[in-house]
Short mmCIF file of N, CA and C in Angstrom, two decimals:
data_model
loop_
_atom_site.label_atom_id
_atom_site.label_comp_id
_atom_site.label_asym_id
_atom_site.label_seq_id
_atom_site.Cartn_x
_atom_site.Cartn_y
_atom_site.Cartn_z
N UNK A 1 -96.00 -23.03 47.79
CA UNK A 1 -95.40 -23.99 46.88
C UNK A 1 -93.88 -23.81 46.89
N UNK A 2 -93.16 -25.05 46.97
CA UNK A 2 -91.69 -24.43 46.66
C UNK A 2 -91.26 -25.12 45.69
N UNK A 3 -90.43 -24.22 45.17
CA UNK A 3 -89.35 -23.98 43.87
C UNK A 3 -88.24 -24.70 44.01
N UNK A 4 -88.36 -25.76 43.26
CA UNK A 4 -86.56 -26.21 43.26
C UNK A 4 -85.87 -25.54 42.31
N UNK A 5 -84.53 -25.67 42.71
CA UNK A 5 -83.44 -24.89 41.50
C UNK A 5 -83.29 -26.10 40.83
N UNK A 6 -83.91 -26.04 39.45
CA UNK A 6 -83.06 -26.73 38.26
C UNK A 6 -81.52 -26.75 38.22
N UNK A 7 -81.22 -28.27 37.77
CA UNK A 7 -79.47 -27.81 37.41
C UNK A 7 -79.68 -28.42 36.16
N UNK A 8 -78.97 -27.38 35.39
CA UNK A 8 -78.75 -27.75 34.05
C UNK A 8 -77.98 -29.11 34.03
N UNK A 9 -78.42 -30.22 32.88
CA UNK A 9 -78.03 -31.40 32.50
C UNK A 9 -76.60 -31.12 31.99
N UNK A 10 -75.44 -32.12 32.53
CA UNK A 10 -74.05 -32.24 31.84
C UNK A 10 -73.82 -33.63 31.14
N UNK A 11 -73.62 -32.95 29.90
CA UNK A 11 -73.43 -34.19 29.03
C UNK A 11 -71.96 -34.87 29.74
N UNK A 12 -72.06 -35.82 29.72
CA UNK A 12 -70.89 -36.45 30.16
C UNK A 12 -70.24 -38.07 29.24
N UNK A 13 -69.02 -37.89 29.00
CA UNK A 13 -68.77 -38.52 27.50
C UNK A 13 -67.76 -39.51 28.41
N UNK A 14 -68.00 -40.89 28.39
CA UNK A 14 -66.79 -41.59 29.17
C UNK A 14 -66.99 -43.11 28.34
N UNK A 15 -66.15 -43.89 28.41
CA UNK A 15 -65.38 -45.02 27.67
C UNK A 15 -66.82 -46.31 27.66
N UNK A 16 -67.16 -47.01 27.38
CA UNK A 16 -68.42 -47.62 27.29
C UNK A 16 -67.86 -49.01 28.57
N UNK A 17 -66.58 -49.44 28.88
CA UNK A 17 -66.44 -50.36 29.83
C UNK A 17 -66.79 -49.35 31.11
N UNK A 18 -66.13 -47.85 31.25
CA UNK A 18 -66.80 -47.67 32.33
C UNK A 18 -68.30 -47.35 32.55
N UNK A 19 -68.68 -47.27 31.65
CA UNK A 19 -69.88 -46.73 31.58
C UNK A 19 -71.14 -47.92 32.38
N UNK A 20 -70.14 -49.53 31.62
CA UNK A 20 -71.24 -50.42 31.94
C UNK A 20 -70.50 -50.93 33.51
N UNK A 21 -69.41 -50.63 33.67
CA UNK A 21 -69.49 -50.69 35.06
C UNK A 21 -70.32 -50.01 36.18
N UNK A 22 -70.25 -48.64 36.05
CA UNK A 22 -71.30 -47.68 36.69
C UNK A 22 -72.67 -48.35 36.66
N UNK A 23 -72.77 -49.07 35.72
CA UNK A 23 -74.19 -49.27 35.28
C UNK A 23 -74.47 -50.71 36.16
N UNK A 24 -73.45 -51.56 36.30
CA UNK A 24 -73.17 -52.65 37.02
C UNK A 24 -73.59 -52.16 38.91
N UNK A 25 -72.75 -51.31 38.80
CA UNK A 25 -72.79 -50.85 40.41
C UNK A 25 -73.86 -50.24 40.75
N UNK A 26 -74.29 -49.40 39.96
CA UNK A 26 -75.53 -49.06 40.22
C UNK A 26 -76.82 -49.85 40.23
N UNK A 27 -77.09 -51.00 39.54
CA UNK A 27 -77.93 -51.98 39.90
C UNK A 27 -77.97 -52.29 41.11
N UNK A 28 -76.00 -52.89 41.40
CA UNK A 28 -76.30 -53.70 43.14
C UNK A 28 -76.75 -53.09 43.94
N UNK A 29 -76.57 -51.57 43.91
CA UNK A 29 -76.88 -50.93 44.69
C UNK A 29 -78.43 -50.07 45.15
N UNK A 30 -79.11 -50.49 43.93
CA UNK A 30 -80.11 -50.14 43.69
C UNK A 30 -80.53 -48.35 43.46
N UNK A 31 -79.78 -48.31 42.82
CA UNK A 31 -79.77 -46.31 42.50
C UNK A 31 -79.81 -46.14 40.73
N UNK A 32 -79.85 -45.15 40.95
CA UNK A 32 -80.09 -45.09 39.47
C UNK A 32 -78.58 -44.59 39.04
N UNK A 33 -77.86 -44.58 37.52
CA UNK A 33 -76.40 -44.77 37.23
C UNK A 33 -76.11 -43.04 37.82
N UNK A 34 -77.04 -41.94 37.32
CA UNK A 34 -76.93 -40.40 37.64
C UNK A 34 -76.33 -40.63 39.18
N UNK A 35 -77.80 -41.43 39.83
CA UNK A 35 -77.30 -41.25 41.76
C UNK A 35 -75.83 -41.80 41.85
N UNK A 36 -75.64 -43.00 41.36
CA UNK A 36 -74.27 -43.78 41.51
C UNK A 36 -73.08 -42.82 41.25
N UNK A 37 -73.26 -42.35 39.71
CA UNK A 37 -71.79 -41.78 39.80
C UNK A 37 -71.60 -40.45 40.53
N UNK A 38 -72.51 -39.44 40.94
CA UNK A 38 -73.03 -38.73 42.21
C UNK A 38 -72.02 -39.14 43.03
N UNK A 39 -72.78 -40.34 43.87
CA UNK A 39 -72.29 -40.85 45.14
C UNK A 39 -70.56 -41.19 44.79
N UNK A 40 -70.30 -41.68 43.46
CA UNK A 40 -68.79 -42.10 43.68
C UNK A 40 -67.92 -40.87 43.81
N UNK A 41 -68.88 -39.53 43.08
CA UNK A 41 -67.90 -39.03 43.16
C UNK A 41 -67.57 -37.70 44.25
N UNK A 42 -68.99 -37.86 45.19
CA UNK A 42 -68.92 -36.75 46.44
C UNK A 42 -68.09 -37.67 47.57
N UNK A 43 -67.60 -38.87 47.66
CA UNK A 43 -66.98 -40.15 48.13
C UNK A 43 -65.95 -39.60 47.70
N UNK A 44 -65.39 -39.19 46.88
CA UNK A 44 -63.75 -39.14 46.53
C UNK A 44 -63.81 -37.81 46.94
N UNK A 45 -64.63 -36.75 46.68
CA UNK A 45 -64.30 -35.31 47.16
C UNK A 45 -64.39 -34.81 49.01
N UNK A 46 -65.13 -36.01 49.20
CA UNK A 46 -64.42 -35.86 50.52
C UNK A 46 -63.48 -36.56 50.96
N UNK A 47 -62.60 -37.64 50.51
CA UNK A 47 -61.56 -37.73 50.75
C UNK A 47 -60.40 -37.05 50.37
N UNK A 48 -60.83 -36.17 49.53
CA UNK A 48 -59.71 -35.46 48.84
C UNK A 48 -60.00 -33.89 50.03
N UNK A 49 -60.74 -33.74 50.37
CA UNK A 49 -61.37 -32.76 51.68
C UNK A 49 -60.66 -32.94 53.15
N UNK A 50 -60.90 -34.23 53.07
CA UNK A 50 -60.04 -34.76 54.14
C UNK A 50 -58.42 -34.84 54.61
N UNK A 51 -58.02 -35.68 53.55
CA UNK A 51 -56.25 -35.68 53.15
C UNK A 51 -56.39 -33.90 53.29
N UNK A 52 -56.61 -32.89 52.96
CA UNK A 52 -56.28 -31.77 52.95
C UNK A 52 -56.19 -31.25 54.15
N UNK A 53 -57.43 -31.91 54.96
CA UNK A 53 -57.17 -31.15 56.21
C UNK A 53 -56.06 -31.70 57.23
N UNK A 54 -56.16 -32.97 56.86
CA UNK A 54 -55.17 -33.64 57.70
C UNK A 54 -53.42 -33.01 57.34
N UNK A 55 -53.51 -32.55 56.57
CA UNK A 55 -52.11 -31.88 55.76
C UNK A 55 -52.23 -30.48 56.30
N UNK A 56 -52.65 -30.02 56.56
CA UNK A 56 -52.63 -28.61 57.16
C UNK A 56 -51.73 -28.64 58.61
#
């Protein structure tokens, strides 16, 4: 049987226009709002990964 590692839940407190935007994007996209803001935000950490290396 295998074991996933739980990750503890982060409350996360943000402005209700963005909130229903996320919630917007995440429809078109068909994900759920958790996967969406996920994806927006491993999308910016690798560009911010990137610009770094390119700066080296």
């Amino acid at each position: 049987m295998i074991h996933k590692q739980r990750i503890p839940p982060y409350p996360l407190r943000m402005p209700l226009e963005v909130r229903e935007w996320y919630e917007e994007e995440s429809n078109k996209s068909g994900r759920s709002l958790n996967a969406e803001i996920v994806k927006i935000l491993k999308d910016r950490m690798n560009r911010a990964r990137g610009q770094r290396k390119n700066a080296a």
